[in-house]
Coordinates of C-alpha atoms and ligand atoms in Angstrom, one line a residue:
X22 CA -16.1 4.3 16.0
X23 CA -19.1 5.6 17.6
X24 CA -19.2 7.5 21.3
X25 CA -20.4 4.6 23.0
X26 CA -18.3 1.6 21.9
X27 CA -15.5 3.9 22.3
X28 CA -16.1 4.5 26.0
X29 CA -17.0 0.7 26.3
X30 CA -13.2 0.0 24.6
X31 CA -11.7 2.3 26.8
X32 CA -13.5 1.0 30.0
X33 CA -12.2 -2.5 29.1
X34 CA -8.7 -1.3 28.2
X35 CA -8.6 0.3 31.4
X36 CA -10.0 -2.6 33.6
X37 CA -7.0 -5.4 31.8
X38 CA -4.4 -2.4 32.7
X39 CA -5.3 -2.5 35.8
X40 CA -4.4 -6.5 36.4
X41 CA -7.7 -7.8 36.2
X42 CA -6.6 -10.9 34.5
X43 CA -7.5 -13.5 32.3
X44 CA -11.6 -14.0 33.6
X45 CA -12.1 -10.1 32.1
X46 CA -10.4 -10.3 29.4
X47 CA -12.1 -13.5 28.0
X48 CA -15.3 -11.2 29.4
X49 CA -15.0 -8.3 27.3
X50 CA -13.7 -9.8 23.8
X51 CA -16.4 -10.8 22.6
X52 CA -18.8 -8.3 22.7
X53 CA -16.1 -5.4 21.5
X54 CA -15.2 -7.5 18.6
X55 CA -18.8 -7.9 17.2
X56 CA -19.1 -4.5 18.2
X57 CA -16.6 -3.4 15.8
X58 CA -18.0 -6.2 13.2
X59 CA -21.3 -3.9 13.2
X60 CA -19.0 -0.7 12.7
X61 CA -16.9 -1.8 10.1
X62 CA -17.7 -3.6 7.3
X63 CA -14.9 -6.0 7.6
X64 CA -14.3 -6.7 11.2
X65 CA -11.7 -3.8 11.4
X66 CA -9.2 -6.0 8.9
X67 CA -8.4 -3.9 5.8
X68 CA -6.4 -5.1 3.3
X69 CA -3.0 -2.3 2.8
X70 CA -3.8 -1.1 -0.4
X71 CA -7.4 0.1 0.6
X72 CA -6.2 1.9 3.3
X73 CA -6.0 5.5 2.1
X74 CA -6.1 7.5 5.6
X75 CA -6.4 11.6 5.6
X76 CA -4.9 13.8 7.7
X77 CA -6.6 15.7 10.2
X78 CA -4.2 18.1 10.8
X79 CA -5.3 22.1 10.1
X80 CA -2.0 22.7 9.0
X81 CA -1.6 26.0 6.8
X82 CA -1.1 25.2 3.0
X83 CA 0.6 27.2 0.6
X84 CA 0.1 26.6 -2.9
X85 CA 3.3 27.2 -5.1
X86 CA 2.1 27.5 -8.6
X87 CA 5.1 28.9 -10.0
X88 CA 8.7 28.5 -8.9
X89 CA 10.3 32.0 -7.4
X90 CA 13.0 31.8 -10.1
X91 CA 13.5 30.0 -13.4
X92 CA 14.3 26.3 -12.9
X93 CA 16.3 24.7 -15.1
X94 CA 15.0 20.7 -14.3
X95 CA 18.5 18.3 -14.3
X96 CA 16.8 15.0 -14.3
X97 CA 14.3 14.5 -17.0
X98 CA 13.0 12.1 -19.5
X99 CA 11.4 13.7 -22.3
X100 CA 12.3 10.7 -24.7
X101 CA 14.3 7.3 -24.4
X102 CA 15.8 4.4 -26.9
X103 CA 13.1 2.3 -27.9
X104 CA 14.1 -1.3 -29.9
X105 CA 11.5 -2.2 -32.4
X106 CA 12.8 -5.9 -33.9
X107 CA 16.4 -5.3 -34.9
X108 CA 16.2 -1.5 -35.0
X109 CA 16.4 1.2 -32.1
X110 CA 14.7 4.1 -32.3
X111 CA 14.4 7.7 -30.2
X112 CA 10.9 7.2 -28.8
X113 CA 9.7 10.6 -27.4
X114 CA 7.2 10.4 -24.3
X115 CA 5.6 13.7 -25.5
X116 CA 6.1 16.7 -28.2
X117 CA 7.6 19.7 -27.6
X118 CA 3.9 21.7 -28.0
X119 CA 2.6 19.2 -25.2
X120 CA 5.6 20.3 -22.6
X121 CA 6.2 23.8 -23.2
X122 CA 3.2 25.5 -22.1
X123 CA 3.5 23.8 -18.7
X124 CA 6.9 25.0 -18.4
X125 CA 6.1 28.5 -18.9
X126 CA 3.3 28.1 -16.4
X127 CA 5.4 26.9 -13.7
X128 CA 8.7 28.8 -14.7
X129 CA 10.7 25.9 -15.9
X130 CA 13.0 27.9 -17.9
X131 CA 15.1 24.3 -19.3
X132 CA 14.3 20.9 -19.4
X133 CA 17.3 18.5 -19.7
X134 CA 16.3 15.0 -21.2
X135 CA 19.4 12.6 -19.9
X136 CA 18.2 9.8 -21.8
X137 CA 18.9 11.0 -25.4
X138 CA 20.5 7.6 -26.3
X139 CA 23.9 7.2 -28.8
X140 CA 24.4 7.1 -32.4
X141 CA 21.5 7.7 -35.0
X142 CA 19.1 7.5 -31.7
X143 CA 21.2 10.9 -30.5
X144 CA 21.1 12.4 -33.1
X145 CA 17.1 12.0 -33.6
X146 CA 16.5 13.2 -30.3
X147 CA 18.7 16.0 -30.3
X148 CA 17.3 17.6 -33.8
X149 CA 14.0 16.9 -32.5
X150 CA 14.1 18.7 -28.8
X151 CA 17.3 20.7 -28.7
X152 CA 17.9 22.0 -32.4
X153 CA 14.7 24.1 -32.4
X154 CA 14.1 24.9 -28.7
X155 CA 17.9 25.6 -27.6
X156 CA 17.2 27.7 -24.8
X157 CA 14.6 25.0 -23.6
X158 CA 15.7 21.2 -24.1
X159 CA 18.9 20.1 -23.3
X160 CA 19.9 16.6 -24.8
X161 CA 22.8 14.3 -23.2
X162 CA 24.5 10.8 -24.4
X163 CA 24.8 7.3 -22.7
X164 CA 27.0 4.7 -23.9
X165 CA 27.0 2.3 -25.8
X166 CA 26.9 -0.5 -23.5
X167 CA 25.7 -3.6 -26.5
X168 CA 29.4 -2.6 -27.7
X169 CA 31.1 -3.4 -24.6
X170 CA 32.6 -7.5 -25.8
X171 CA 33.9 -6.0 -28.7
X172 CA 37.9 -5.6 -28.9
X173 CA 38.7 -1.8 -28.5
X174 CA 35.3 -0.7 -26.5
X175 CA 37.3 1.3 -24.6
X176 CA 38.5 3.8 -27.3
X177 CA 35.2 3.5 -28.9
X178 CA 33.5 4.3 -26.0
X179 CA 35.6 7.6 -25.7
X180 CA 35.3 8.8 -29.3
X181 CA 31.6 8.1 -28.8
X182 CA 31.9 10.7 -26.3
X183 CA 33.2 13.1 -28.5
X184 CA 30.9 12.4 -31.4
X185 CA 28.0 13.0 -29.2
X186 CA 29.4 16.4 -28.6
X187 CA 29.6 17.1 -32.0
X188 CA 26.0 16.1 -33.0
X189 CA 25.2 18.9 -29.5
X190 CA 25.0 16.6 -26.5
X191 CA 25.7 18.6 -23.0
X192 CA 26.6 15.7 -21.4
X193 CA 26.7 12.1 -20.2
X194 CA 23.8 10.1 -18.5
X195 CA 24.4 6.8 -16.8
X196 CA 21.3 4.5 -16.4
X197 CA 21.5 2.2 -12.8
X198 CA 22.0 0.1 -15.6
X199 CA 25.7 0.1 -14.8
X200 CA 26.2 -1.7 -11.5
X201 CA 22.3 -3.5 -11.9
X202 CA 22.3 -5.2 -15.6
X203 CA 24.8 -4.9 -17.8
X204 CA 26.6 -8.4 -17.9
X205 CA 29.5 -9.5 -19.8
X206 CA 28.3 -10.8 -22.5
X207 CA 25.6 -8.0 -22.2
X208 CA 22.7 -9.6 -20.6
X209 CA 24.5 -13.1 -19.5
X210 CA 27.9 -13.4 -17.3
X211 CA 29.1 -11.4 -14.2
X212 CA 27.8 -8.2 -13.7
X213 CA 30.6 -5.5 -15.2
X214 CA 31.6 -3.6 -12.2
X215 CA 30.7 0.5 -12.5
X216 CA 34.5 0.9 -11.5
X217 CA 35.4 -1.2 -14.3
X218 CA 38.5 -0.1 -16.4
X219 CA 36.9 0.0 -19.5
X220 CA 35.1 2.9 -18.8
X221 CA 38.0 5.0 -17.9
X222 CA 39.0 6.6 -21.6
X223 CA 35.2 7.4 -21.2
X224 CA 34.8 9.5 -18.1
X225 CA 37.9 11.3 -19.1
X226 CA 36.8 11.9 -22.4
X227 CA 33.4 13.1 -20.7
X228 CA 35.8 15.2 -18.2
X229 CA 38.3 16.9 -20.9
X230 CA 35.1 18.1 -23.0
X231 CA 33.3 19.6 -20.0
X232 CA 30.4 17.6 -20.4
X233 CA 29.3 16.7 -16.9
X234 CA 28.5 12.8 -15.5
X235 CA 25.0 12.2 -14.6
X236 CA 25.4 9.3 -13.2
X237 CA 22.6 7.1 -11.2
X238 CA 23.8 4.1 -9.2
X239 CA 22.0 1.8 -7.0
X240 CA 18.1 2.3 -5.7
X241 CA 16.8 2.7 -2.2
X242 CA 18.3 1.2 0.7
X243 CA 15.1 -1.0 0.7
X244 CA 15.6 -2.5 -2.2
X245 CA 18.0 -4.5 -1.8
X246 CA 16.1 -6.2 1.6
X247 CA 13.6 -8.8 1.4
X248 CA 10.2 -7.5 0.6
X249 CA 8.4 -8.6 3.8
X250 CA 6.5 -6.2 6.4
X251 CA 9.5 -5.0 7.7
X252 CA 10.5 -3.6 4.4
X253 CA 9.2 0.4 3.9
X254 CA 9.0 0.3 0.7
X255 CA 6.3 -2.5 0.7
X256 CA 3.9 -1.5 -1.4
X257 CA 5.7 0.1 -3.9
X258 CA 8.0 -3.4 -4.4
X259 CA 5.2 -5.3 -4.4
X260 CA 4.2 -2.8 -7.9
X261 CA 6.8 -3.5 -9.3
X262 CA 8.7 -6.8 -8.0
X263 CA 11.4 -6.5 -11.2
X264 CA 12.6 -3.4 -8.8
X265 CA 13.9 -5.4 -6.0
X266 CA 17.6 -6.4 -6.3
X267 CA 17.8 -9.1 -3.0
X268 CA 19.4 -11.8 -3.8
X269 CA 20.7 -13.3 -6.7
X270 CA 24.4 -12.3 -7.8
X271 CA 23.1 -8.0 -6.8
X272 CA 26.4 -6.3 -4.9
X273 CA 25.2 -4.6 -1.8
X274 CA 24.3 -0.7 -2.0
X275 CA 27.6 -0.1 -0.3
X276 CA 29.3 -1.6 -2.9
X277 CA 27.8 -0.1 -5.5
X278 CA 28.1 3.3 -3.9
X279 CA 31.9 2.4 -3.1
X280 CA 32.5 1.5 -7.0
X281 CA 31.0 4.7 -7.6
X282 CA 33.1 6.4 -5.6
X283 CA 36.3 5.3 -6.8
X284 CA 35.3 6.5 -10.7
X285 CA 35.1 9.7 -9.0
X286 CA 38.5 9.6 -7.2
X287 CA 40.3 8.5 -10.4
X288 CA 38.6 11.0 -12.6
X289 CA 39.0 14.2 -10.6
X290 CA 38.7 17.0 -13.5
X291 CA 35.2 15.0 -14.5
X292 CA 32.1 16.4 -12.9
X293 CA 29.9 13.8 -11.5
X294 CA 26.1 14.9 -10.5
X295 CA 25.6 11.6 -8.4
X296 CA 21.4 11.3 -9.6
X297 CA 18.6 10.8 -6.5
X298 CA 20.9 12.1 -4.0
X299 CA 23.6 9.4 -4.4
X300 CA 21.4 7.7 -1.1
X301 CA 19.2 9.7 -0.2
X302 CA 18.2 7.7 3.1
X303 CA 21.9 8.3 4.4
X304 CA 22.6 12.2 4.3
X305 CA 25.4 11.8 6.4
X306 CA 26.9 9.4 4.3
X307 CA 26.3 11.5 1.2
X308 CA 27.8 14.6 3.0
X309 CA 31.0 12.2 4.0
X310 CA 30.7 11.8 -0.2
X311 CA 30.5 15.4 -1.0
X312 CA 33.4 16.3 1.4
X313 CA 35.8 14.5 -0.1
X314 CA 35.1 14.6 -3.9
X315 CA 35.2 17.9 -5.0
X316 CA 33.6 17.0 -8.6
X317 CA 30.9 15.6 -6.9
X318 CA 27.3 16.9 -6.9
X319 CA 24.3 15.8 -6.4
X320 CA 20.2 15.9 -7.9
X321 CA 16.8 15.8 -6.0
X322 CA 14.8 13.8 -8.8
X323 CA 12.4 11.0 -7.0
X324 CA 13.9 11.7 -3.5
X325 CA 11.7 14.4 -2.1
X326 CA 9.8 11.5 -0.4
X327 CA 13.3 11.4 1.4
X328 CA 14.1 15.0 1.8
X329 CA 11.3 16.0 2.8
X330 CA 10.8 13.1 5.8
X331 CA 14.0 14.4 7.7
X332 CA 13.1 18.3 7.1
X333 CA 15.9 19.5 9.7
X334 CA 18.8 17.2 8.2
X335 CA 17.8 18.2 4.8
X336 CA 17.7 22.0 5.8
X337 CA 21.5 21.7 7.0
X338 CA 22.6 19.5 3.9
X339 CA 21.0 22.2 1.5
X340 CA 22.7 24.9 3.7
X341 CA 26.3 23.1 4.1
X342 CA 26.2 21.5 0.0
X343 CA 24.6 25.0 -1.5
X344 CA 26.7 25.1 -4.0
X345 CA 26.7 21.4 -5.3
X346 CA 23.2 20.2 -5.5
X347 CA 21.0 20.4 -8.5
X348 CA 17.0 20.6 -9.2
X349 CA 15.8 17.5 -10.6
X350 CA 12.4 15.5 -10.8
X351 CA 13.0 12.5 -12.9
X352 CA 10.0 13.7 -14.8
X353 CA 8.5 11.9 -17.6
X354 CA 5.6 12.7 -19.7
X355 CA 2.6 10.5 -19.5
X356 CA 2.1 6.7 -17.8
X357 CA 0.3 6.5 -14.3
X358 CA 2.1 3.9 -12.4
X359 CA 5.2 6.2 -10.8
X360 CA 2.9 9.4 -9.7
X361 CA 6.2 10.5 -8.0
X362 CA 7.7 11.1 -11.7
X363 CA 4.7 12.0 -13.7
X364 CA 5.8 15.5 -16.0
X365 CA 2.7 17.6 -15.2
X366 CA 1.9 20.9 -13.1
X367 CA 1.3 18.8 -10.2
X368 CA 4.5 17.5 -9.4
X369 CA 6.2 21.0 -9.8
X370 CA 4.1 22.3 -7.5
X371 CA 5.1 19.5 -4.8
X372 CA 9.3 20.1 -5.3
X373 CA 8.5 24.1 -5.1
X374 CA 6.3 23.6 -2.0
X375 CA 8.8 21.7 -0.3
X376 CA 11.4 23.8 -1.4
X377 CA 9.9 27.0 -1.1
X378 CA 7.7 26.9 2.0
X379 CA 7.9 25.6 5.6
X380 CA 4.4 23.6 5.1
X381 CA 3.8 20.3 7.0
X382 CA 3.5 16.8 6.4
X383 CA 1.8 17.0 2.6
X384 CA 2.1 14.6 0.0
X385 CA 5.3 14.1 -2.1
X386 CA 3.7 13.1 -5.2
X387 CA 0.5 13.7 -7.0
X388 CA -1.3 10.4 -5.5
X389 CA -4.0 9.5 -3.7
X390 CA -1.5 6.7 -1.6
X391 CA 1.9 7.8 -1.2
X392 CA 3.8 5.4 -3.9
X393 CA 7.5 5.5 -2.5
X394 CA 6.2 4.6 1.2
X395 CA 4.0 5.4 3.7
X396 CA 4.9 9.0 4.6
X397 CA 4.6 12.7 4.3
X398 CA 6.9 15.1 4.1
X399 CA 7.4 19.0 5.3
X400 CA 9.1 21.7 3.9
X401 CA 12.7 23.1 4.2
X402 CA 11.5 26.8 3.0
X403 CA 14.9 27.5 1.4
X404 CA 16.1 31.4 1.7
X405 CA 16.5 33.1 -1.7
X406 CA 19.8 32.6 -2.2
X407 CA 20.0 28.8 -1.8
X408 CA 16.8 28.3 -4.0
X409 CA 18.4 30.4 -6.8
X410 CA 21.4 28.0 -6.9
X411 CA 19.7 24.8 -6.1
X412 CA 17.3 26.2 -8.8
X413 CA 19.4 27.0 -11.6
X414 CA 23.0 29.0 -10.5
X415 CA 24.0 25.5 -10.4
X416 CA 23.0 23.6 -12.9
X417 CA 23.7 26.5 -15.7
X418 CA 27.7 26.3 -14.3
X419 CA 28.2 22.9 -14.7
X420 CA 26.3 22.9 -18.1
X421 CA 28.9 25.6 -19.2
X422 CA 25.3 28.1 -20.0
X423 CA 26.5 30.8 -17.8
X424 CA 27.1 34.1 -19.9
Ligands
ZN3 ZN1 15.8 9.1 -14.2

């Protein structure tokens, strides 16, 4: 907007503030508003997804281009199950050559890939990331959820555990699949409850072999509202509508946090890292969480959009939970339509800057809009000690690597 339709704004502004009434105000709209037509190409409407403001603050920037100690990255996806017609088959989002040069350059000393599927899928992924590169790729289980109407899933279930140990996998990973979409009779009936009994022998078995839980459950708070223009997370539902879980037969958050909960209680000597902060819009609720399960932790992957918006209550929770929370991205090689999870030098360099530094209101993914919400976040600048836990001294306990 221009000096003089500026002044001419204000002047107006200032003449209806001071009670002039309605004969002024009918006065002065319509020259202002074909004013603004001739500045704006669209009579100052812009559609939301144009809108791609920058920030004018000078704000000091420091680039982080390699982390201050080695990182060992909790929450990745390197590869996943794929199901070609009746057969399922690891499907690897990138080789080994294509990742490891970009860990070395940003001192990512371990990669763990959660999603190394069960069975022959396992056992794939596992000889193709962890067998050669042992000191680099990590490779955990899921179940075997297809197998859940079947008599006996609960035993099966277990000795899956074990078998996955055998083949080498570190741990457990629980998709938001659990809670979300597995039914029944798989994809039809009620929803099977995370809590659900038949997934007891499982945790244990998870528990007694030292093979922690990585476990995600539930989404964002404002997913489960209606996505209208009250919801934050607008824009980003709107991307991906399949996302949203109002409605229909969905349990609340709480009750899928609850359910979660209560596996914990009843499985005390199983270590649970509780994925994207458990809810990462609720700290205090999360450090209620923390207080009274011991074999609880927690991972940063996806949620420095969250962190990083309440910098002083993030501070205190990485101060007070030291000891129990994990690095983690939710990185996966390749595709363009989750920036805040694309593997690549880029989004390292955004979880060590708002680890590392006290920098202000920057971008928490690699995007030219922010994709989780319309924010920016600041930095926590984590002293030495808290970023060498939070970095690896954590993680390398609970995966049983420390020598
Ligand atoms: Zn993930």
């Amino acid at each position: 907007m221009g000096g003089w339709s500026r002044r001419k704004l204000l002047a107006s502004l200032a003449l209806a503030a001071a009670g002039q009434g309605a004969i002024v105000n009918g006065w002065q709209s319509r020259p202002i508003r074909r004013q603004l037509g001739r500045e704006m190409p669209n009579k100052g409407k812009l559609a939301l997804e144009d809108y791609e403001p920058k920030s004018m603050l000078h704000v000091s920037e420091t680039p982080v281009p390699r982390a201050r100690f080695p990182v060992i990255d909790f929450h990745t996806h390197l590869s996943w199950s794929a199901r070609r017609r009746q057969v399922t088959e690891a499907h690897n989002n990138a080789t080994p050559e294509e990742v490891l040069p970009i860990m070395d350059r940003k001192n990512l000393r371990m990669m763990v890939n959660l999603t190394g599927g069960y069975g022959k899928v396992l056992e794939q992924t596992i000889n193709y990331w962890q067998k050669p590169h042992p000191e680099r790729f990590m490779v955990f289980t899921e179940p075997w959820f297809e197998k859940i109407t079947e008599p006996g899933y609960a035993q099966f279930q277990a000795d899956q555990i074990v078998h996955a140990q055998a083949l080498g996998a570190r741990g457990l990973k629980l998709l938001k699949t659990l809670g979300l979409y597995l039914r029944e009779q798989v994809t039809r009936g009620p929803l099977v409850k995370i809590d659900d009994p038949r997934f007891d022998l499982m945790w244990e078995a998870a528990g007694a072999r030292r093979m922690p839980v990585a476990i995600h459950t539930s989404d964002p708070e404002a997913f489960f509202l209606p996505t209208d223009r009250f919801n934050e997370r607008y824009e980003e539902l709107s991307a991906h509508p399949d996302w949203s879980f109002y409605g229909k037969d969905y349990p609340s958050n709480l009750e899928l946090q609850e359910a979660r909960n209560r596996v914990m209680a009843r499985h005390p000597r199983t270590q649970f890292v509780v994925l994207h902060v458990g809810d990462s819009e609720n700290l205090p609720y999360v450090s209620e969480l923390l207080d009274r399960y011991p074999n609880m932790h927690v991972e940063t992957g996806a949620r420095i959009g969250e962190l990083g918006r309440q910098p002083r209550a993030s501070r205190r929770f990485f101060d007070k939970y030291q000891d129990r929370i994990l690095f983690g991205t939710d990185a996966v090689p390749g595709g363009n339509d989750t920036p805040q999870q694309i593997f690549g030098e880029r989004l390292y360099e955004i979880y060590y800057r708002f680890l590392e530094t006290e920098d202000e209101y920057f971008d928490y993914a690699p995007a030219p809009k922010p994709p989780q919400g319309r924010w920016r976040i600041y930095g926590i600048g984590l002293p030495e000690k808290i970023l060498r836990k939070v970095y690896y001294e954590n993680a390398e306990r609970l995966l049983g690597l420390k020598r």
